[in-house]
PDB file of C-alpha atoms in Angstrom:
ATOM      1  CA  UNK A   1       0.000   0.000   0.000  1.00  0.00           C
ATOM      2  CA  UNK A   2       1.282   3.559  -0.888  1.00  0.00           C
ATOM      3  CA  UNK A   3       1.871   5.495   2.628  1.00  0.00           C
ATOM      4  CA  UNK A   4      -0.249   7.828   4.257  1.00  0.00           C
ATOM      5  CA  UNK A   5       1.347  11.177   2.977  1.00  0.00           C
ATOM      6  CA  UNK A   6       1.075  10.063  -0.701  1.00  0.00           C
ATOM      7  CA  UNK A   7      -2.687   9.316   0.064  1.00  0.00           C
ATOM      8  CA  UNK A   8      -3.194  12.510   1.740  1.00  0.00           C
ATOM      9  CA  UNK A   9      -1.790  14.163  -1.013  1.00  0.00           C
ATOM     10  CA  UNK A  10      -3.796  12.488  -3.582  1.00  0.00           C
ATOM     11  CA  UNK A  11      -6.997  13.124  -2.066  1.00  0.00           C
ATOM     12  CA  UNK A  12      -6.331  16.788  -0.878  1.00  0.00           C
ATOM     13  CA  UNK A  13      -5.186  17.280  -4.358  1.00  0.00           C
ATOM     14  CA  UNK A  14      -8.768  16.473  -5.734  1.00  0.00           C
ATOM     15  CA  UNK A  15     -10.458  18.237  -3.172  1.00  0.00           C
ATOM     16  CA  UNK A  16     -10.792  21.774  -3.051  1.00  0.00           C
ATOM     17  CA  UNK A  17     -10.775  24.344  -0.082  1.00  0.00           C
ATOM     18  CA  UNK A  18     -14.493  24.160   1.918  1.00  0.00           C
ATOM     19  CA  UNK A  19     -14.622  27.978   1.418  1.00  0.00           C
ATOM     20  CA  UNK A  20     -14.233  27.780  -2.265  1.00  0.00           C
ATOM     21  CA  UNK A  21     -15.959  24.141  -3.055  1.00  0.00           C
ATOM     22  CA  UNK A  22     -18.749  24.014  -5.682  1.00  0.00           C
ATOM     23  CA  UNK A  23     -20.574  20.361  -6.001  1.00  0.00           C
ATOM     24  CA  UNK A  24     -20.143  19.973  -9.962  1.00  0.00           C
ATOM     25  CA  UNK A  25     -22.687  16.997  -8.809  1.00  0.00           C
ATOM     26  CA  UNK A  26     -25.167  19.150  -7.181  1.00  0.00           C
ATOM     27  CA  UNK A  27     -25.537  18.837  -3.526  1.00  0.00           C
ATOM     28  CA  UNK A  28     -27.612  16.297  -2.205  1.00  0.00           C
ATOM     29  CA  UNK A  29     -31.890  17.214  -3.359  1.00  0.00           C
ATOM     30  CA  UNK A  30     -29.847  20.269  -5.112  1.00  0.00           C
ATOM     31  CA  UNK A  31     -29.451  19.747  -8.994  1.00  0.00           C
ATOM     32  CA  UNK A  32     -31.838  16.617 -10.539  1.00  0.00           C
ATOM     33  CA  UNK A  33     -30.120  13.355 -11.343  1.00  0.00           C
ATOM     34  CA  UNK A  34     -28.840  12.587 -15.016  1.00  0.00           C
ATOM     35  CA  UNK A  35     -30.729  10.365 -17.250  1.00  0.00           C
ATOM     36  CA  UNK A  36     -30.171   6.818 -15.754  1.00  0.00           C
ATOM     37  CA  UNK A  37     -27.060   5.010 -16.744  1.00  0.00           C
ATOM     38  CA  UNK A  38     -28.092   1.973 -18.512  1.00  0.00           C
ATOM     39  CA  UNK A  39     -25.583  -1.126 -17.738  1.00  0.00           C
ATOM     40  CA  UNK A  40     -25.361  -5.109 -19.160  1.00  0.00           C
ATOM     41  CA  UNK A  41     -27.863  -6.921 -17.713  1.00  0.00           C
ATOM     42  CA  UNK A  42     -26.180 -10.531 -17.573  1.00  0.00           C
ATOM     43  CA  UNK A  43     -22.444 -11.264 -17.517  1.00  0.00           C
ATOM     44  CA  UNK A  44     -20.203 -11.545 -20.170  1.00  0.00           C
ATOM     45  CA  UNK A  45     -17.704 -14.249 -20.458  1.00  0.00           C
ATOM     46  CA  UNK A  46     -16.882 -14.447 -16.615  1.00  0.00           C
ATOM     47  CA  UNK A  47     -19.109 -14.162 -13.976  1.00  0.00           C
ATOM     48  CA  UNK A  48     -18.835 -11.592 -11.267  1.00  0.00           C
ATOM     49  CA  UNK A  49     -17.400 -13.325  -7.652  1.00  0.00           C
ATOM     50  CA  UNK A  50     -18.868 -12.887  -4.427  1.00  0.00           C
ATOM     51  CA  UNK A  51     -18.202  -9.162  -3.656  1.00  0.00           C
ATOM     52  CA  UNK A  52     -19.052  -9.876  -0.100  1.00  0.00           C
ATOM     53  CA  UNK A  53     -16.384  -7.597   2.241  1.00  0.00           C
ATOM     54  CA  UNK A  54     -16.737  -7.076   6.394  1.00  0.00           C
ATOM     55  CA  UNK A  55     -16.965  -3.311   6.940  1.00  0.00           C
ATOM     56  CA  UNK A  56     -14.501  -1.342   8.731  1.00  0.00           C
ATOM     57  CA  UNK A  57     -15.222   0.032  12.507  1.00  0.00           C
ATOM     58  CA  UNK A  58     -17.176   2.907  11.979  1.00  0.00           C
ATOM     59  CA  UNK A  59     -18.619   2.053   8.555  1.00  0.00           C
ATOM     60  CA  UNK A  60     -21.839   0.320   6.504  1.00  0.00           C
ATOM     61  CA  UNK A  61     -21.137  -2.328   3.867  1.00  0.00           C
ATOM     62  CA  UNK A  62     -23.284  -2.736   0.625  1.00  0.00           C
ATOM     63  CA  UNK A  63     -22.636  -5.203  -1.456  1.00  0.00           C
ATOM     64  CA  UNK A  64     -24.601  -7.081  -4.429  1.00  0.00           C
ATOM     65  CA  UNK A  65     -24.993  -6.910  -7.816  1.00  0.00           C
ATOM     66  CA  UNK A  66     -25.934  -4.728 -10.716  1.00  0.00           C
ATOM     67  CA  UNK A  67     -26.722  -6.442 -13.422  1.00  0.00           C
ATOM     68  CA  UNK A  68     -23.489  -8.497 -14.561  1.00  0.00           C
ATOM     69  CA  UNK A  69     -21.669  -6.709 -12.624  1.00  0.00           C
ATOM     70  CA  UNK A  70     -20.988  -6.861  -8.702  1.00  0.00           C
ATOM     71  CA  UNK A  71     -20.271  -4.004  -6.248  1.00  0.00           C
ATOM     72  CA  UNK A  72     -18.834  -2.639  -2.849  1.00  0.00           C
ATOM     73  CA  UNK A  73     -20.507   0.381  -1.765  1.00  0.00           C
ATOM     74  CA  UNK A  74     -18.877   1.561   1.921  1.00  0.00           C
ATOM     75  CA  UNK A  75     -19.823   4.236   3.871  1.00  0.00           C
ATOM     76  CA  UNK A  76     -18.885   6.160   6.882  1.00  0.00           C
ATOM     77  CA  UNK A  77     -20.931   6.482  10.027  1.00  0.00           C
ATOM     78  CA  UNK A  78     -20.389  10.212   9.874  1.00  0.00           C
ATOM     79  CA  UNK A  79     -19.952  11.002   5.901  1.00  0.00           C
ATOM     80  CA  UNK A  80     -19.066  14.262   4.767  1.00  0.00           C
ATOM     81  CA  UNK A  81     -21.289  13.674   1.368  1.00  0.00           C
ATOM     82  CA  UNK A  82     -18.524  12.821  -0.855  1.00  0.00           C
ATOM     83  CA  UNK A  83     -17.618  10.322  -2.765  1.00  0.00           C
ATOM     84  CA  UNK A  84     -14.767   7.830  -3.946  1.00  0.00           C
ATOM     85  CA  UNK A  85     -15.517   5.736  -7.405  1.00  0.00           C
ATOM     86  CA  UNK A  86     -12.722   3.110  -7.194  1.00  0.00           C
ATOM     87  CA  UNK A  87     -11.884   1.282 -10.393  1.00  0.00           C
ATOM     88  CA  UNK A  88      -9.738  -1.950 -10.580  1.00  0.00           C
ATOM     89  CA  UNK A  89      -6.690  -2.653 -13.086  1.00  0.00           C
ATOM     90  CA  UNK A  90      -6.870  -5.422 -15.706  1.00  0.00           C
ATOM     91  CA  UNK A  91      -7.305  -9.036 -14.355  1.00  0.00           C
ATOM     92  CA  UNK A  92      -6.121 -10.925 -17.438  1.00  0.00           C
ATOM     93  CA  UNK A  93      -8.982 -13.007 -18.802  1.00  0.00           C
ATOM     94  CA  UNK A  94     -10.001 -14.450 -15.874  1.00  0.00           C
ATOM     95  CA  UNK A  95     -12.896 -16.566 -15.282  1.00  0.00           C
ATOM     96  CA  UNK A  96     -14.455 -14.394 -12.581  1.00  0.00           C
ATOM     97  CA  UNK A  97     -14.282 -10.826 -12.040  1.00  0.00           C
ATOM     98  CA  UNK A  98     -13.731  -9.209  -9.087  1.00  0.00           C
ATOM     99  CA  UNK A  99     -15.077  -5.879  -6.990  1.00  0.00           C
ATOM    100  CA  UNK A 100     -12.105  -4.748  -4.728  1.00  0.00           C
ATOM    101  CA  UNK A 101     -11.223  -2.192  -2.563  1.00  0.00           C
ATOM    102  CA  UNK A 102      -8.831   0.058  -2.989  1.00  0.00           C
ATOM    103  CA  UNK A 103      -5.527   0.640  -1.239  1.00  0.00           C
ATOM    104  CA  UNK A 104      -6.902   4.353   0.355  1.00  0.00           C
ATOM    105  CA  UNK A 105     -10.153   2.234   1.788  1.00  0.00           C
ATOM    106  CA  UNK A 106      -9.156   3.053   5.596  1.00  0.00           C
ATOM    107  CA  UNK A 107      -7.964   6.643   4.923  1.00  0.00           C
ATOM    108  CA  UNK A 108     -11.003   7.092   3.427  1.00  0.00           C
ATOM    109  CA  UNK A 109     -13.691   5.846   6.006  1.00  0.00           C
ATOM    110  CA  UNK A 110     -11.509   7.912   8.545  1.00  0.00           C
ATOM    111  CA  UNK A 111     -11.908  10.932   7.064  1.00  0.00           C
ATOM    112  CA  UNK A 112     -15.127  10.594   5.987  1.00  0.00           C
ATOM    113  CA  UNK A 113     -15.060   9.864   2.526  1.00  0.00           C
ATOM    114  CA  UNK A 114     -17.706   7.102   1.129  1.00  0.00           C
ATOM    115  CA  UNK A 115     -16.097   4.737  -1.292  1.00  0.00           C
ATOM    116  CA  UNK A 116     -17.725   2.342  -4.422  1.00  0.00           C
ATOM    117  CA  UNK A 117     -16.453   0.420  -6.600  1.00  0.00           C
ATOM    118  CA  UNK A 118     -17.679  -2.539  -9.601  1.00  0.00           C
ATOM    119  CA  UNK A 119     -16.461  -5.806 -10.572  1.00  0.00           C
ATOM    120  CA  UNK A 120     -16.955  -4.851 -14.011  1.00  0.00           C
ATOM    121  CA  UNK A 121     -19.457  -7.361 -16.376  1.00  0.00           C
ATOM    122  CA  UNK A 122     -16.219  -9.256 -17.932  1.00  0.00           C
ATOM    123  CA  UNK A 123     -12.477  -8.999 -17.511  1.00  0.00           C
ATOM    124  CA  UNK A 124      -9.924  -8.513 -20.283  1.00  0.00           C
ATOM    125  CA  UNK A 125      -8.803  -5.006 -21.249  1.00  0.00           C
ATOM    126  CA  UNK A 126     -11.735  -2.749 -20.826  1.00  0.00           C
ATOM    127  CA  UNK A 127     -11.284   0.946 -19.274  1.00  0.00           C
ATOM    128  CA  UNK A 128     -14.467   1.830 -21.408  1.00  0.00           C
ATOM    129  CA  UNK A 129     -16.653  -0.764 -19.771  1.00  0.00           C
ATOM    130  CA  UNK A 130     -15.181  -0.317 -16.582  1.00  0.00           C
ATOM    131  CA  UNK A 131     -15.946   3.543 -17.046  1.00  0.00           C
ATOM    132  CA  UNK A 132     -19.886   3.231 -18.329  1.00  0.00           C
ATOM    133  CA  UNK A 133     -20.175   0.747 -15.624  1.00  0.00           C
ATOM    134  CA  UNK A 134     -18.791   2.727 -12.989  1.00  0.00           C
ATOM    135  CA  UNK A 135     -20.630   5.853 -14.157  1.00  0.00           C
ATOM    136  CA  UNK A 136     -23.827   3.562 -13.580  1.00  0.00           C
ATOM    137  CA  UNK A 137     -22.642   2.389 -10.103  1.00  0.00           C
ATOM    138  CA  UNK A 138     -22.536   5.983  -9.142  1.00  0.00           C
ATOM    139  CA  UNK A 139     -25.933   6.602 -10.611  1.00  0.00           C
ATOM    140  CA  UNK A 140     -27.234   3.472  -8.302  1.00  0.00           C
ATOM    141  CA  UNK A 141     -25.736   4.858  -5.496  1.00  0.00           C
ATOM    142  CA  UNK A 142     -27.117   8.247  -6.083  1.00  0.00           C
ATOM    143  CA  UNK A 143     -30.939   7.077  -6.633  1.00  0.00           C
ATOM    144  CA  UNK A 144     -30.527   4.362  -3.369  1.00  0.00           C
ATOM    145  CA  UNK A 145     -28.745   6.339  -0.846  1.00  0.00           C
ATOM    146  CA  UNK A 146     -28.293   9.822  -2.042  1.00  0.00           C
ATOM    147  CA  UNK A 147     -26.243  11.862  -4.560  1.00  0.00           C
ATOM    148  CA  UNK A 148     -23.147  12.544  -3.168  1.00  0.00           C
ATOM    149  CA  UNK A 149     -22.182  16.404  -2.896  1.00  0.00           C
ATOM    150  CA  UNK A 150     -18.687  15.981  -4.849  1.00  0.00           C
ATOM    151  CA  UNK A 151     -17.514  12.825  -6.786  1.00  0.00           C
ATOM    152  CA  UNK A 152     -14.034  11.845  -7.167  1.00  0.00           C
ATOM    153  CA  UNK A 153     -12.983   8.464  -9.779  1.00  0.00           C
ATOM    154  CA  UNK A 154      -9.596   6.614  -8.624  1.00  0.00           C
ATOM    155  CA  UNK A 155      -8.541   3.691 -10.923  1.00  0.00           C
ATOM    156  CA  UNK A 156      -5.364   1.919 -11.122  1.00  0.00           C
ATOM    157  CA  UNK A 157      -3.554   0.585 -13.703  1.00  0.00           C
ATOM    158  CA  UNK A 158      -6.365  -0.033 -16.570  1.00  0.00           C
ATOM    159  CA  UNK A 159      -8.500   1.528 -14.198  1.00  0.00           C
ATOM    160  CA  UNK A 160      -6.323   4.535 -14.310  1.00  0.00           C
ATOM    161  CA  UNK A 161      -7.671   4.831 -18.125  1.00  0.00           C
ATOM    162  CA  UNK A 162     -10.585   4.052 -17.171  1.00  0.00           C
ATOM    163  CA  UNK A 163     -10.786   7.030 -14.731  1.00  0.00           C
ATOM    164  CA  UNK A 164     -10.242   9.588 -17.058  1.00  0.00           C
ATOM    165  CA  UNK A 165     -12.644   8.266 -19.788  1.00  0.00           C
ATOM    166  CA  UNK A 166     -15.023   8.190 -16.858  1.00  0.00           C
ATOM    167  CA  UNK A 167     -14.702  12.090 -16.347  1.00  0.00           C
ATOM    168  CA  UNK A 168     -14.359  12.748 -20.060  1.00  0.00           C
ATOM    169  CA  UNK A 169     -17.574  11.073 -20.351  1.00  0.00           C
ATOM    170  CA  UNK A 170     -19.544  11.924 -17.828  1.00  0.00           C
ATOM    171  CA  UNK A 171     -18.690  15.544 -16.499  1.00  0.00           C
ATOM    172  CA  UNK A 172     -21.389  16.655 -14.654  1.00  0.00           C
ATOM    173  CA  UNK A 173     -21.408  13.520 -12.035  1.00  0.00           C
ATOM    174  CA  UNK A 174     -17.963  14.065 -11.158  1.00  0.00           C
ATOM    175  CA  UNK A 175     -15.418  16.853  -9.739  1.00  0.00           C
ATOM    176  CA  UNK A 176     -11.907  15.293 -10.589  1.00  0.00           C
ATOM    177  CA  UNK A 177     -10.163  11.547 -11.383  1.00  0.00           C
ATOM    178  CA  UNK A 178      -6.989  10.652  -9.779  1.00  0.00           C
ATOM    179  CA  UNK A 179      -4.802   8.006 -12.647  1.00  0.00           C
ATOM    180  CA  UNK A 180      -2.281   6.276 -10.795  1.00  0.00           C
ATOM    181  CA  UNK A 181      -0.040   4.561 -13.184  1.00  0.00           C
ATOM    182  CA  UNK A 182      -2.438   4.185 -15.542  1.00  0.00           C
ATOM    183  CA  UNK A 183      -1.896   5.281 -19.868  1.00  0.00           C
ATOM    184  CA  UNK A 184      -4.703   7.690 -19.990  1.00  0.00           C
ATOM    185  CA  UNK A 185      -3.596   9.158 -23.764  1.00  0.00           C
ATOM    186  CA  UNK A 186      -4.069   5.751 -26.144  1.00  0.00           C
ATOM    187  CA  UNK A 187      -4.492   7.556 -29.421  1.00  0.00           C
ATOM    188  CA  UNK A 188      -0.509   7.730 -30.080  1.00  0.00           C
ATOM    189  CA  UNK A 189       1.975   4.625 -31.530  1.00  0.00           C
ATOM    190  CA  UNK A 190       4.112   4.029 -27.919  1.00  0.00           C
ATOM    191  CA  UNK A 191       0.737   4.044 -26.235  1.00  0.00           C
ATOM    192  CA  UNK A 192      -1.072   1.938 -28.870  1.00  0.00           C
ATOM    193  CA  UNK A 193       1.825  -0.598 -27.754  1.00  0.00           C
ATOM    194  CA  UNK A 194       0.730  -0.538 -24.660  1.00  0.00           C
ATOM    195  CA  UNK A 195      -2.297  -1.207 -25.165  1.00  0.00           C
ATOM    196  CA  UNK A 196      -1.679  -3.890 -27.589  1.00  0.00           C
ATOM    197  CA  UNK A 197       1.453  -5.916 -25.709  1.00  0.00           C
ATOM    198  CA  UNK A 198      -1.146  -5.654 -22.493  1.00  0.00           C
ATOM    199  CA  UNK A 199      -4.144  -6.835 -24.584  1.00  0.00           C
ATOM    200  CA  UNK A 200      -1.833  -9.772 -26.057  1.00  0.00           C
ATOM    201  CA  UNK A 201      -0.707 -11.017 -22.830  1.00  0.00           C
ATOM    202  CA  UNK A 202      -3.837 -12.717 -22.208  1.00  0.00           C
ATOM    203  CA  UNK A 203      -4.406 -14.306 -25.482  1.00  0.00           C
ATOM    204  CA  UNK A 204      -6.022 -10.938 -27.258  1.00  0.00           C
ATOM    205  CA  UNK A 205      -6.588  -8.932 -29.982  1.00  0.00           C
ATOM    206  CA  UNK A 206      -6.807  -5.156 -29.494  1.00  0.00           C
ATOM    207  CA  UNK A 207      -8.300  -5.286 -33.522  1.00  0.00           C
ATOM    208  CA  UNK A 208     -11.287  -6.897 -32.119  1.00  0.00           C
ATOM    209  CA  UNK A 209     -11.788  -3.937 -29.027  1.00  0.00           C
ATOM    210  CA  UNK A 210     -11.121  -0.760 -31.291  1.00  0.00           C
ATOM    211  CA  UNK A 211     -10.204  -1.611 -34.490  1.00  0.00           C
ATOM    212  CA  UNK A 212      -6.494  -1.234 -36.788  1.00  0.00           C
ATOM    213  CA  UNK A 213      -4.312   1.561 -35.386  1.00  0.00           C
ATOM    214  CA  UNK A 214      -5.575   4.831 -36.216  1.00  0.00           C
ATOM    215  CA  UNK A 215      -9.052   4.494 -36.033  1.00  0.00           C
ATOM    216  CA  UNK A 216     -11.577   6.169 -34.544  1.00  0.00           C
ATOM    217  CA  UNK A 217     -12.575   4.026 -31.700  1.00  0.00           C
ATOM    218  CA  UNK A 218      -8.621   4.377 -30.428  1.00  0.00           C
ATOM    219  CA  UNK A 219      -9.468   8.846 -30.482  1.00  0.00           C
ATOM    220  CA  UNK A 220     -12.861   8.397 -28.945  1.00  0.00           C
ATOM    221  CA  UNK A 221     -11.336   6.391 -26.152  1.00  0.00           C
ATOM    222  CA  UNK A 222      -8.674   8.693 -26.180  1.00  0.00           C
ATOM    223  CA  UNK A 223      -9.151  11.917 -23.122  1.00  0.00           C
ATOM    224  CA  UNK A 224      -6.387  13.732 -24.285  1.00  0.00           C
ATOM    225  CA  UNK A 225      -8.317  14.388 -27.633  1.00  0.00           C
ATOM    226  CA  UNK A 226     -11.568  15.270 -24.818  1.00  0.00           C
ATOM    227  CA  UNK A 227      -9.991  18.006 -22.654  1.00  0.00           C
ATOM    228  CA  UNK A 228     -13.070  20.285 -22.840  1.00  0.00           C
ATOM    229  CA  UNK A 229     -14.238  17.610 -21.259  1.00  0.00           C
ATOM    230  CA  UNK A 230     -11.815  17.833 -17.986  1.00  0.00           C
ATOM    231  CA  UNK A 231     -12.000  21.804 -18.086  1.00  0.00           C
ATOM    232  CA  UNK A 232     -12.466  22.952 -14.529  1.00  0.00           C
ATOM    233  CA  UNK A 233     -11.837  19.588 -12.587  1.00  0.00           C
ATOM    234  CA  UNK A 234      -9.564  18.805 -10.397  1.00  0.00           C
ATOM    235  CA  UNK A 235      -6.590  16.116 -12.083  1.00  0.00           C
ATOM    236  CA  UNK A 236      -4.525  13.716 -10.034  1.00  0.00           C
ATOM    237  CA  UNK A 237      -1.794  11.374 -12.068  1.00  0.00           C
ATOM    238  CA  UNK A 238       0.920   9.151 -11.264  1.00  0.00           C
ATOM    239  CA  UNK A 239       3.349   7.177 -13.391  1.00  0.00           C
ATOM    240  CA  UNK A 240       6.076   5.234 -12.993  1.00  0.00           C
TER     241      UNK A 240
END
């Protein structure tokens, strides 16, 4: 796990002064929810494991499913309204995927910070699934329990991608994304590579997720070619 000052500093990066803090997510009965997210209903290719977790002192556990995808919701006994969108790095092709929590869990239930995160419906290389079906795990969240005054997305690895497609995407449900050694930019050859010698490892073909080098799918998955997109929030990334 990375140590407490790097944790700090990643969250108090993404979270602006209380005197100066607007909710880009509306406060809680503030601004009316989006549209609702719609999701896969069954699983494909690997089934979702039991996301079943024991909370931490002070803290409520959720767990289930959402369609074929499972999820961790945890939540402070005193919450200070935001929250923490937690999204995995790539599993290979495994048979089942998993809903973990991240490394920040306890620093976030002690400082108040609610935290969700989603198996994902498959496993493989997919930051854009893993970012439409976190987007829809927030929108559960929000209808079930409440919408959360600010919204932060953390992902690691693949999940660091998948962060930043998640704000470029959806804007309006979140304030900022932290990437931590994640390849955000995939539109370019040495990150094409990446993608591809990643994808490969596990038997792949990244032809058969976007297409030949070059093509469109690779720029619309791309949020360096989105940055409107990420105008005002609040950025957090790490490589190395």
């Amino acid at each position: 796990q990375a140590p407490s000052a790097v944790l700090r500093t990643l969250i108090e990066s993404l979270t602006p002064p209380s005197s100066t803090a607007t909710a880009a997510d509306g406060a809680p009965g503030g601004n009316p929810l989006p549209p609702p997210i719609s999701y896969r209903a069954e699983p494909d290719g690997a089934r979702p494991a039991d996301p079943a977790i024991e909370a931490l002192p002070d803290a409520r556990v959720l767990h289930g499913y959402l369609g074929g995808a499972a999820y961790i919701i945890e939540i402070p006994e005193v919450w200070n309204g935001d929250l923490v969108m937690w999204m995995h790095g790539f599993e290979d092709f495994a048979e089942q995927g998993r809903a973990t929590a991240p490394d920040v869990r306890r620093y976030l239930i002690a400082n108040g910070y609610a935290w969700a995160g989603s198996s994902y419906s498959s496993t493989g290389f997919i930051p854009d699934r893993g970012a439409d079906e976190t987007a829809a795990l927030w929108d559960y969240v929000a209808r079930t329990i409440g919408r959360p005054t600010r919204t932060y997305g953390i992902g690691l690895s693949m999940g660091g991608q998948a962060a930043y497609a998640l704000l470029s995407r959806h804007p309006k449900m979140y304030s900022g994304a932290a990437s931590l050694s994640g390849c955000p930019p995939v539109s370019g050859p040495l990150n094409q590579g990446y993608v591809r010698t990643t994808v490969a490892k596990g038997g792949g073909d990244a032809d058969n997720m976007w297409g030949p080098p070059g093509s469109q799918l690779w720029r619309a998955h791309d949020p360096l070619l989105h940055l409107g997109a990420l105008r005002g929030k609040n950025l957090f990334l790490s490589a190395g």
